[in-house]
PDB file of C-alpha atoms in Angstrom:
ATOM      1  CA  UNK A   1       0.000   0.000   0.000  1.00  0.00           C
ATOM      2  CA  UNK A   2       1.502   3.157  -0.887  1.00  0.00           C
ATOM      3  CA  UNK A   3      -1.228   5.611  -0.371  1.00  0.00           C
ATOM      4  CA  UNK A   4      -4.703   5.357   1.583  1.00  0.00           C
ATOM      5  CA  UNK A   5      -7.347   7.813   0.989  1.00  0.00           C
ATOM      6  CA  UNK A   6      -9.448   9.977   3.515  1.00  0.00           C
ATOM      7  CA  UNK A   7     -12.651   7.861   2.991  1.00  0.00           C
ATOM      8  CA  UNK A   8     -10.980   4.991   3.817  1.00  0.00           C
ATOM      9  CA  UNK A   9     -12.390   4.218   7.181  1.00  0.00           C
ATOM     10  CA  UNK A  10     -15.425   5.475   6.901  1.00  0.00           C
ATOM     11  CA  UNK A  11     -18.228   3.305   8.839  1.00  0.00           C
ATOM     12  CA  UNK A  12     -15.557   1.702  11.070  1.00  0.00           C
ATOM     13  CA  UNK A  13     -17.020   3.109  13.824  1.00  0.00           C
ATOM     14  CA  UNK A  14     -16.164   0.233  16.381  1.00  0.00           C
ATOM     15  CA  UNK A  15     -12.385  -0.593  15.816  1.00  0.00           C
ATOM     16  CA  UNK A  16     -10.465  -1.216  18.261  1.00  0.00           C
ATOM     17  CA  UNK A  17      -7.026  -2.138  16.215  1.00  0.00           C
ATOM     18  CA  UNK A  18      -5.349  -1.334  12.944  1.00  0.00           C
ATOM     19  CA  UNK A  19      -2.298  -2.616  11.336  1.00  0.00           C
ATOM     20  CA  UNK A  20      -0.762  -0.872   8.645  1.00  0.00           C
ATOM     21  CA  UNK A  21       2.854  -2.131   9.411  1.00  0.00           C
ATOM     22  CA  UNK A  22       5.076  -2.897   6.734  1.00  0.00           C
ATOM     23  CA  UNK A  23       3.918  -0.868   4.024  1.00  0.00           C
ATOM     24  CA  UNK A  24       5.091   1.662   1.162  1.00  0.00           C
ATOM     25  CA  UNK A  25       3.110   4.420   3.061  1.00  0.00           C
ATOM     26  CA  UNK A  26       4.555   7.868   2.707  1.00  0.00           C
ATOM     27  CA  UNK A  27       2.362   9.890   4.404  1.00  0.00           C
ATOM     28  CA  UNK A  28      -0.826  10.400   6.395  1.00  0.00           C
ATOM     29  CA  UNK A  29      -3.378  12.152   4.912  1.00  0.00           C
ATOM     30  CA  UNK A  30      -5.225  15.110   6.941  1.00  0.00           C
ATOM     31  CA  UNK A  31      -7.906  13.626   9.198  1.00  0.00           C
ATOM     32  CA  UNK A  32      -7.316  10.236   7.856  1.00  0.00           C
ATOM     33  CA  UNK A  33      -8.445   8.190  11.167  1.00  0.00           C
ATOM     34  CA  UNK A  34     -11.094  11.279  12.122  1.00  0.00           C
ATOM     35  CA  UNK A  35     -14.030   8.092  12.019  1.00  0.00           C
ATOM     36  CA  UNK A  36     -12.136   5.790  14.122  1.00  0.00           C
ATOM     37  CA  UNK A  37     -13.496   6.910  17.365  1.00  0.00           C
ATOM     38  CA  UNK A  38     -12.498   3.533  19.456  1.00  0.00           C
ATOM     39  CA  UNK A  39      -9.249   2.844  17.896  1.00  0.00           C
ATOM     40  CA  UNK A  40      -7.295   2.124  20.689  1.00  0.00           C
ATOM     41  CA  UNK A  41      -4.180   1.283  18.853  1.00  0.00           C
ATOM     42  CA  UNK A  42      -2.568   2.099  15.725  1.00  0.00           C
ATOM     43  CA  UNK A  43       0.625   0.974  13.638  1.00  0.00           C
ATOM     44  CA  UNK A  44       1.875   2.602  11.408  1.00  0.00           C
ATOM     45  CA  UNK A  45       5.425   1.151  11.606  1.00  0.00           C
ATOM     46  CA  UNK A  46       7.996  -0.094   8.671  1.00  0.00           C
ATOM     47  CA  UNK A  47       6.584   2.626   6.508  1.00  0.00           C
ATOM     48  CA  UNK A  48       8.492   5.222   4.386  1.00  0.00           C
ATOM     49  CA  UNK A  49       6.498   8.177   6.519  1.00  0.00           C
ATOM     50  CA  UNK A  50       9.115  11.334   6.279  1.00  0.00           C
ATOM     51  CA  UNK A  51       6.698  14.374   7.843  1.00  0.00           C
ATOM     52  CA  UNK A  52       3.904  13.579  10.485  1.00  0.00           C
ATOM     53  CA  UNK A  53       1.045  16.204  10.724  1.00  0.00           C
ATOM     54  CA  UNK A  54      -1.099  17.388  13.824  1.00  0.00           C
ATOM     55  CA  UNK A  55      -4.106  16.784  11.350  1.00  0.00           C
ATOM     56  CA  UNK A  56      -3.261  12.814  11.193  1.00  0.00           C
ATOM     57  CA  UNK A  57      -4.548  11.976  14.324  1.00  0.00           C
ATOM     58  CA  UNK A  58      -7.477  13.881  14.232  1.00  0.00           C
ATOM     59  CA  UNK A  59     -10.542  12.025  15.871  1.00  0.00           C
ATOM     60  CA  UNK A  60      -8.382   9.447  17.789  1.00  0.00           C
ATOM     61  CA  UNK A  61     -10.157  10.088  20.575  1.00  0.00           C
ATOM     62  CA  UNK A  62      -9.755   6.687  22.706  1.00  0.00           C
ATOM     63  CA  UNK A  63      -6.018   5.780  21.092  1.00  0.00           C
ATOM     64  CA  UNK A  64      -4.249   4.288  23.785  1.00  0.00           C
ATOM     65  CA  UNK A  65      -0.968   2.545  21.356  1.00  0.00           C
ATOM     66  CA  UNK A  66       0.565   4.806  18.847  1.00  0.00           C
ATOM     67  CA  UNK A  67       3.449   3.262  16.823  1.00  0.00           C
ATOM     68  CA  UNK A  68       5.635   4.897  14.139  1.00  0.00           C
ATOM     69  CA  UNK A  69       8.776   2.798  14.739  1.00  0.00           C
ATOM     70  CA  UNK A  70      11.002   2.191  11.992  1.00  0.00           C
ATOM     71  CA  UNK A  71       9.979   5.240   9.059  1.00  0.00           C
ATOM     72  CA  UNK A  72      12.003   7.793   8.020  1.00  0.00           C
ATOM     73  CA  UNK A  73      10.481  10.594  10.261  1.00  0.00           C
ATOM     74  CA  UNK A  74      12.571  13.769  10.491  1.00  0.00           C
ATOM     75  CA  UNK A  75       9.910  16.136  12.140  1.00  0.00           C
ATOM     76  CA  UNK A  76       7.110  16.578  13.932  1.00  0.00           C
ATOM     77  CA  UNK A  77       4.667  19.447  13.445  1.00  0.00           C
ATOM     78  CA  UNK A  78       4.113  21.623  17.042  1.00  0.00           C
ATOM     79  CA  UNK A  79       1.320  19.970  18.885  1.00  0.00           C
ATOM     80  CA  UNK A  80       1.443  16.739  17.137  1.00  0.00           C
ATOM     81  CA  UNK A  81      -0.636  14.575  19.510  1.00  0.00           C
ATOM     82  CA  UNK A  82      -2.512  16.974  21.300  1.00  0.00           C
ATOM     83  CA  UNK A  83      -5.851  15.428  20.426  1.00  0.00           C
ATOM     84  CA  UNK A  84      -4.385  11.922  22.099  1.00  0.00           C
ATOM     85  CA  UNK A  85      -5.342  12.774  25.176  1.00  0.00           C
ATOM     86  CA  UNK A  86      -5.566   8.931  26.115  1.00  0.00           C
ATOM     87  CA  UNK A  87      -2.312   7.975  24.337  1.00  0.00           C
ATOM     88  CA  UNK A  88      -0.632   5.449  26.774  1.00  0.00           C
ATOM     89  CA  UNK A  89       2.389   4.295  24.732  1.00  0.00           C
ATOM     90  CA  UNK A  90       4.612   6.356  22.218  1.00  0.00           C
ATOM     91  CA  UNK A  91       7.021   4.607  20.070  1.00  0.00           C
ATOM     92  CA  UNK A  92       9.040   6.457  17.350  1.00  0.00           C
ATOM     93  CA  UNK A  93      12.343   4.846  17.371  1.00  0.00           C
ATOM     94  CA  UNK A  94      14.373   3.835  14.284  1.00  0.00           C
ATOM     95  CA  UNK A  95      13.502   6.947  12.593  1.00  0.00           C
ATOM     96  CA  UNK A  96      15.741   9.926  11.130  1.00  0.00           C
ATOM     97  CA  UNK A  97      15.392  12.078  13.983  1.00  0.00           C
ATOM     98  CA  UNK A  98      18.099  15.063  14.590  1.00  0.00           C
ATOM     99  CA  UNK A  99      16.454  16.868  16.957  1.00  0.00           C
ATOM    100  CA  UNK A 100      12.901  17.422  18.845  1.00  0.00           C
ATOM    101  CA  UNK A 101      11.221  20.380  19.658  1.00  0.00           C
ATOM    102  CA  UNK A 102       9.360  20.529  23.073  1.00  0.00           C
ATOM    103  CA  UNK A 103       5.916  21.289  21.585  1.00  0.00           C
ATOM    104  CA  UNK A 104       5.698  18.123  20.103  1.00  0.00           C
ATOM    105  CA  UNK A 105       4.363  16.204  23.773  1.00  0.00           C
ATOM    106  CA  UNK A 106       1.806  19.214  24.091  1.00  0.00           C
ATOM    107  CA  UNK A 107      -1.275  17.499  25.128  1.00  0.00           C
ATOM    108  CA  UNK A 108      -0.304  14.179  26.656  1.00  0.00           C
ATOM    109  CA  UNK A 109       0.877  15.110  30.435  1.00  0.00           C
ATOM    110  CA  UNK A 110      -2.151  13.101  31.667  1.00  0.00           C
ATOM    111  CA  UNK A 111      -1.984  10.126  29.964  1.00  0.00           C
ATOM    112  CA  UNK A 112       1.670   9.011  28.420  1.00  0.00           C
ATOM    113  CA  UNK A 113       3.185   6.451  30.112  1.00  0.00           C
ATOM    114  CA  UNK A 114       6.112   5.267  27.983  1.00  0.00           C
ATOM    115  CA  UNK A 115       8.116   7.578  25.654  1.00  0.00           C
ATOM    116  CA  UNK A 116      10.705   5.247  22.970  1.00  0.00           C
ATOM    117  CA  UNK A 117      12.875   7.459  21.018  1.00  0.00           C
ATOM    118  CA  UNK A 118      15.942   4.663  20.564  1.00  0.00           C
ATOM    119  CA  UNK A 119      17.701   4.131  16.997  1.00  0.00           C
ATOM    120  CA  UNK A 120      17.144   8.171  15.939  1.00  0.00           C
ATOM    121  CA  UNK A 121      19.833  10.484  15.486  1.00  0.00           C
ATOM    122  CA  UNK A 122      19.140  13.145  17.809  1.00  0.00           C
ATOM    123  CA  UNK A 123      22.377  15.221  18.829  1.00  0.00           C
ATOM    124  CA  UNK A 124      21.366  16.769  21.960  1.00  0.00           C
ATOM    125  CA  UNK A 125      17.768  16.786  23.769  1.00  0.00           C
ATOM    126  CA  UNK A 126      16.700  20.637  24.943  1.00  0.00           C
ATOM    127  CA  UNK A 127      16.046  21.863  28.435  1.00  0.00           C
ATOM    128  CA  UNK A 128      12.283  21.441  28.929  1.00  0.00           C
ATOM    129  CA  UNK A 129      11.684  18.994  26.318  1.00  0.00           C
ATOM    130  CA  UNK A 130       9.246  16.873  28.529  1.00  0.00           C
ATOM    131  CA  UNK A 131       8.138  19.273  30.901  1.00  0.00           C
ATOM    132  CA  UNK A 132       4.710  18.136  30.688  1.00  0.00           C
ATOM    133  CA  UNK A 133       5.247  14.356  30.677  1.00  0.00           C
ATOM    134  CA  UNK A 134       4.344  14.589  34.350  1.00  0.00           C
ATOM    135  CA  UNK A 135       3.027  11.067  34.070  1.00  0.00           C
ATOM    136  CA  UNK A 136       5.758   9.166  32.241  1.00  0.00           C
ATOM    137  CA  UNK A 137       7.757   6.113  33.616  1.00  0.00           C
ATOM    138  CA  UNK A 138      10.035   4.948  30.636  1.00  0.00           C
ATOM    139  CA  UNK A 139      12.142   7.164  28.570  1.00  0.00           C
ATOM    140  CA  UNK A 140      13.873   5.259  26.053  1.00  0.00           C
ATOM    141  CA  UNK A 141      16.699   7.800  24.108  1.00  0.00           C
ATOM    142  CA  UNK A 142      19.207   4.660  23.387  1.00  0.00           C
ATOM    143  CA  UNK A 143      20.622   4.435  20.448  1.00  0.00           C
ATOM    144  CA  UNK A 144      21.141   7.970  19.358  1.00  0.00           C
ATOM    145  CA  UNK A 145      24.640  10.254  19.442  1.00  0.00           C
ATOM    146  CA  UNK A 146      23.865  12.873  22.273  1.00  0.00           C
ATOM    147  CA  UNK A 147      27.372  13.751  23.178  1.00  0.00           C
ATOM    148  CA  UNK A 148      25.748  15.993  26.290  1.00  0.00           C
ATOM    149  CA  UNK A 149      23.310  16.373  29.178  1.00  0.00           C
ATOM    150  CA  UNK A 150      24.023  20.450  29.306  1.00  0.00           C
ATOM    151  CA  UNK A 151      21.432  20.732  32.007  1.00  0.00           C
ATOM    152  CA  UNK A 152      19.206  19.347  34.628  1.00  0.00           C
ATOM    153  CA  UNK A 153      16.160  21.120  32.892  1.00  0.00           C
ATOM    154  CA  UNK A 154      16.534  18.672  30.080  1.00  0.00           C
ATOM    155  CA  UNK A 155      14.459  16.116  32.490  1.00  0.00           C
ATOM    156  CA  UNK A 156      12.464  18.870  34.198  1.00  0.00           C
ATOM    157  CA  UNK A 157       9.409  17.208  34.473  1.00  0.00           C
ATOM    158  CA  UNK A 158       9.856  14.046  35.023  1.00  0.00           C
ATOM    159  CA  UNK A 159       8.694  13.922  38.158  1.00  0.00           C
ATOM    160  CA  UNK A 160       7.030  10.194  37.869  1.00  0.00           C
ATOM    161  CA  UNK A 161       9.753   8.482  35.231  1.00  0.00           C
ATOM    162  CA  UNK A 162      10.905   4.884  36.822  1.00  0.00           C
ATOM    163  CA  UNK A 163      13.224   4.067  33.817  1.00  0.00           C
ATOM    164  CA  UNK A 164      15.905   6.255  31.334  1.00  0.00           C
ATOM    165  CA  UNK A 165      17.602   3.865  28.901  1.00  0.00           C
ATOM    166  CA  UNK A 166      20.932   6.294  27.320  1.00  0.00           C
ATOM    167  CA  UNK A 167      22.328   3.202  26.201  1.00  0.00           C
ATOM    168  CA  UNK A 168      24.555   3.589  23.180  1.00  0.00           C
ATOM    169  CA  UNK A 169      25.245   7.263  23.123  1.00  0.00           C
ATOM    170  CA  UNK A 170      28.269   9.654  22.923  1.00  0.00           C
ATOM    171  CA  UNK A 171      28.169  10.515  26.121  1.00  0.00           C
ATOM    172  CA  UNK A 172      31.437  11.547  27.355  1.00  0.00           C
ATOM    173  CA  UNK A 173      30.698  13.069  31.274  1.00  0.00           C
ATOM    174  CA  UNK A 174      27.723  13.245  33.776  1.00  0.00           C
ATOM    175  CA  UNK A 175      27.590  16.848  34.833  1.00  0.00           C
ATOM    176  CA  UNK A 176      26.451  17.298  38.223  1.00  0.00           C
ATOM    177  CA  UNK A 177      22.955  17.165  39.120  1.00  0.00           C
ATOM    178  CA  UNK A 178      21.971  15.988  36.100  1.00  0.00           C
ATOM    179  CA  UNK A 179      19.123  13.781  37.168  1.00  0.00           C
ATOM    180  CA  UNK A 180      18.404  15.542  40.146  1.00  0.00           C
ATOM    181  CA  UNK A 181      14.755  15.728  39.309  1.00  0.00           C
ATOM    182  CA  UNK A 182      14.097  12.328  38.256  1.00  0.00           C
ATOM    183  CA  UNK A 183      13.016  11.579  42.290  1.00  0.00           C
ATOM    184  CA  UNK A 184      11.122   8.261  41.833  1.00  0.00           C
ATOM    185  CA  UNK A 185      13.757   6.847  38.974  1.00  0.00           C
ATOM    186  CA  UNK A 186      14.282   2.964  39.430  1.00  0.00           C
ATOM    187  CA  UNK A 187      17.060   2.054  36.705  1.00  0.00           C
ATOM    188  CA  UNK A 188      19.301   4.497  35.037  1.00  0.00           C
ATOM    189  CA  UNK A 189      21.071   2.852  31.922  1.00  0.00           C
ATOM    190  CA  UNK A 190      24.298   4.592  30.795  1.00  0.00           C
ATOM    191  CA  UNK A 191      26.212   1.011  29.111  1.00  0.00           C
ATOM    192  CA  UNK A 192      28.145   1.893  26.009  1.00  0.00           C
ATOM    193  CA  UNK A 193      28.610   5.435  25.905  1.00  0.00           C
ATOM    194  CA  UNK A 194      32.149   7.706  25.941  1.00  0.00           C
ATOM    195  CA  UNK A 195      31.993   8.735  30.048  1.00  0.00           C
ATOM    196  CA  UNK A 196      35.639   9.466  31.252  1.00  0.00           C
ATOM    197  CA  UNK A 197      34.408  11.404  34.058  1.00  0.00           C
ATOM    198  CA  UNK A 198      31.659  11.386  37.087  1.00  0.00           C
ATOM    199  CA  UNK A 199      31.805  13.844  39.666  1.00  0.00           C
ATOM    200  CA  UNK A 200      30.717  13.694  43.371  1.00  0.00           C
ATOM    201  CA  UNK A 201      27.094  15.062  42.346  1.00  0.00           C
ATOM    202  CA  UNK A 202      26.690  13.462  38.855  1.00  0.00           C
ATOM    203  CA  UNK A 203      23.885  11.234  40.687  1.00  0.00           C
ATOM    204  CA  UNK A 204      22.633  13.549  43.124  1.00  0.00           C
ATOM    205  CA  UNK A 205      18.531  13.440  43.599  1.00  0.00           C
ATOM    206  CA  UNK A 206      18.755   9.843  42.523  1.00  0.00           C
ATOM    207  CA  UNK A 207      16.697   8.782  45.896  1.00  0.00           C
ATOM    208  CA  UNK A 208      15.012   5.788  44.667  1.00  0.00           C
ATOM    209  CA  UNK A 209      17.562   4.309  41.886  1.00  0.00           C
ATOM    210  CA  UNK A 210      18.361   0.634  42.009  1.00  0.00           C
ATOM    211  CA  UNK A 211      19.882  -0.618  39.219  1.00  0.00           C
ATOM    212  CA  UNK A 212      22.733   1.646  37.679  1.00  0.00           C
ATOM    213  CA  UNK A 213      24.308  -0.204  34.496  1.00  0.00           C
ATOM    214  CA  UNK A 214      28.296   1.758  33.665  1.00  0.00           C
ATOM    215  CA  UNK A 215      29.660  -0.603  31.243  1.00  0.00           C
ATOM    216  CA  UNK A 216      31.300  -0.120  28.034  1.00  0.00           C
ATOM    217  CA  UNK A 217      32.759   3.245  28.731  1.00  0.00           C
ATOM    218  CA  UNK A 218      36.091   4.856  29.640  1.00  0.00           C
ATOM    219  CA  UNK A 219      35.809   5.360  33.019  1.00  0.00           C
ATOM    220  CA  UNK A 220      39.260   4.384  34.136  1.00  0.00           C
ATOM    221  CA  UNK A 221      39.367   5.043  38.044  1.00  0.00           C
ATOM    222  CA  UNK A 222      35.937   5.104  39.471  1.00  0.00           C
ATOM    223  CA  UNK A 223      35.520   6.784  42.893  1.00  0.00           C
ATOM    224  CA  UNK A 224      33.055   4.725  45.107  1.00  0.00           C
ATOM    225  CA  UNK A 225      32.093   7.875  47.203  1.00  0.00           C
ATOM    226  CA  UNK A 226      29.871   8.985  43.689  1.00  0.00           C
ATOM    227  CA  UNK A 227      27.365   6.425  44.687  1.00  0.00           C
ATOM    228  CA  UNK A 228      27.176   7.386  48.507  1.00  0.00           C
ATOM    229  CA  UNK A 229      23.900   9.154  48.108  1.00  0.00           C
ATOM    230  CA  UNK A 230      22.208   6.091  46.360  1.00  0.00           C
ATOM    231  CA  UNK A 231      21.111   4.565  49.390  1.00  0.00           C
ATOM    232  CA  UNK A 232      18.815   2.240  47.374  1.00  0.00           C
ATOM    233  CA  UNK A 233      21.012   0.782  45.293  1.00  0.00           C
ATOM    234  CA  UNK A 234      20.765  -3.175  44.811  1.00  0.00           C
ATOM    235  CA  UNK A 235      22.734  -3.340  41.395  1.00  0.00           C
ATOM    236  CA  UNK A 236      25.386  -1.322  39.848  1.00  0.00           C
ATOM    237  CA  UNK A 237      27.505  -2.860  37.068  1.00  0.00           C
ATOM    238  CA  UNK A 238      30.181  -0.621  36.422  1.00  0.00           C
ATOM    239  CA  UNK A 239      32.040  -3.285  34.496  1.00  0.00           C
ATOM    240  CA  UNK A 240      31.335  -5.512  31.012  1.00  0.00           C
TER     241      UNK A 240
END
């Protein structure tokens, strides 16, 4: 299928799930789903899908699953998803991705509980980018190059996330305080970046992390002391 038109759907009033994986699909027409009032999830990955518009989702009312995994997406119109107000589950990884711009999440702070950006190529992630994920618990950003966390207010936000995958990054230092605000934060993934340095506040705020995963990097002499404040730490594998 390489193109599906805007009557499509019409009279489908009771779906509840729709595949359109694997596909030539380049685009979604405006208000494509707007008659799919009980979809509750939708995939639309292994497509060819370069520009996503607010106007796609239109109608999608009750979507709970959105997946977009594995196109060549390199931008999001502002306000994408706002009309998802039920959206659960996010996945856009293994697209073409350079960078994201903070308007994009406008609209799900109730709802979105898992966030997978993994396999892009985004460079750096803003301050404020998920300010109003209040609700999230699993941030996936492996897989990408971001060379630097420049500031605690990139998770600002966060208040709620349980798991942050950074696997497979370019990460070459934790800056202090960098996940100060991620309070309730279970497992904190940093295997296979670049880190040569920690300092004695790079896991500050960290009060409920128990699993810590350091492999694969170039940390050559690792202080002990930068874990004193993780007093709820059952795991930490600073070592392949």
């Amino acid at each position: 299928i390489k193109t599906i038109q805007k009557d499509s759907f019409v009279g489908l009033i009771n779906l509840k799930i729709l595949s359109l994986n694997k596909n030539q699909l380049k685009d979604l027409k405006p208000f494509l789903f707007e008659h799919l009032r009980e979809l509750n999830d939708l995939d639309i990955g292994d497509n060819q899908i370069k520009h996503v518009k607010k106007s796609s989702f239109y109608g999608l009312a009750n979507l709970k699953y959105l997946k977009l995994y594995r196109n060549k997406i390199i931008e999001f119109e502002s306000n994408t998803f706002e009309n998802l107000s039920k959206l659960k589950n996010l996945y856009l990884g293994a697209n073409q991705l350079k960078s994201i711009h903070k308007n994009i999440f406008y609209g799900l702070s109730i709802s979105l509980k898992a966030l997978y950006l993994g396999y892009n190529k985004l460079s750096e992630i803003k301050p404020f980018t998920f300010t109003n994920l209040t609700r999230l618990k699993t941030l996936g950003l492996n897989n990408n190059q971001i060379a630097l966390i420049d500031s605690r207010d990139v998770f600002y936000g966060l208040i709620n996330l349980k798991e942050l995958n950074l696997e497979s990054n370019q990460l070459k230092e934790i800056k202090p305080f960098t996940f100060s605000y991620l309070k309730k934060l279970y497992k904190l993934n940093l295997d296979k970046n670049k880190i040569q340095s920690l300092y004695q506040n790079s896991f500050n705020g960290l009060d409920n992390l128990r699993y810590l995963n350091l492999p694969r990097n170039k940390l050559s002499d690792i202080d002990e002391s930068f874990f004193a404040n993780l007093t709820k730490l059952v795991g930490h594998k600073l070592h392949r």
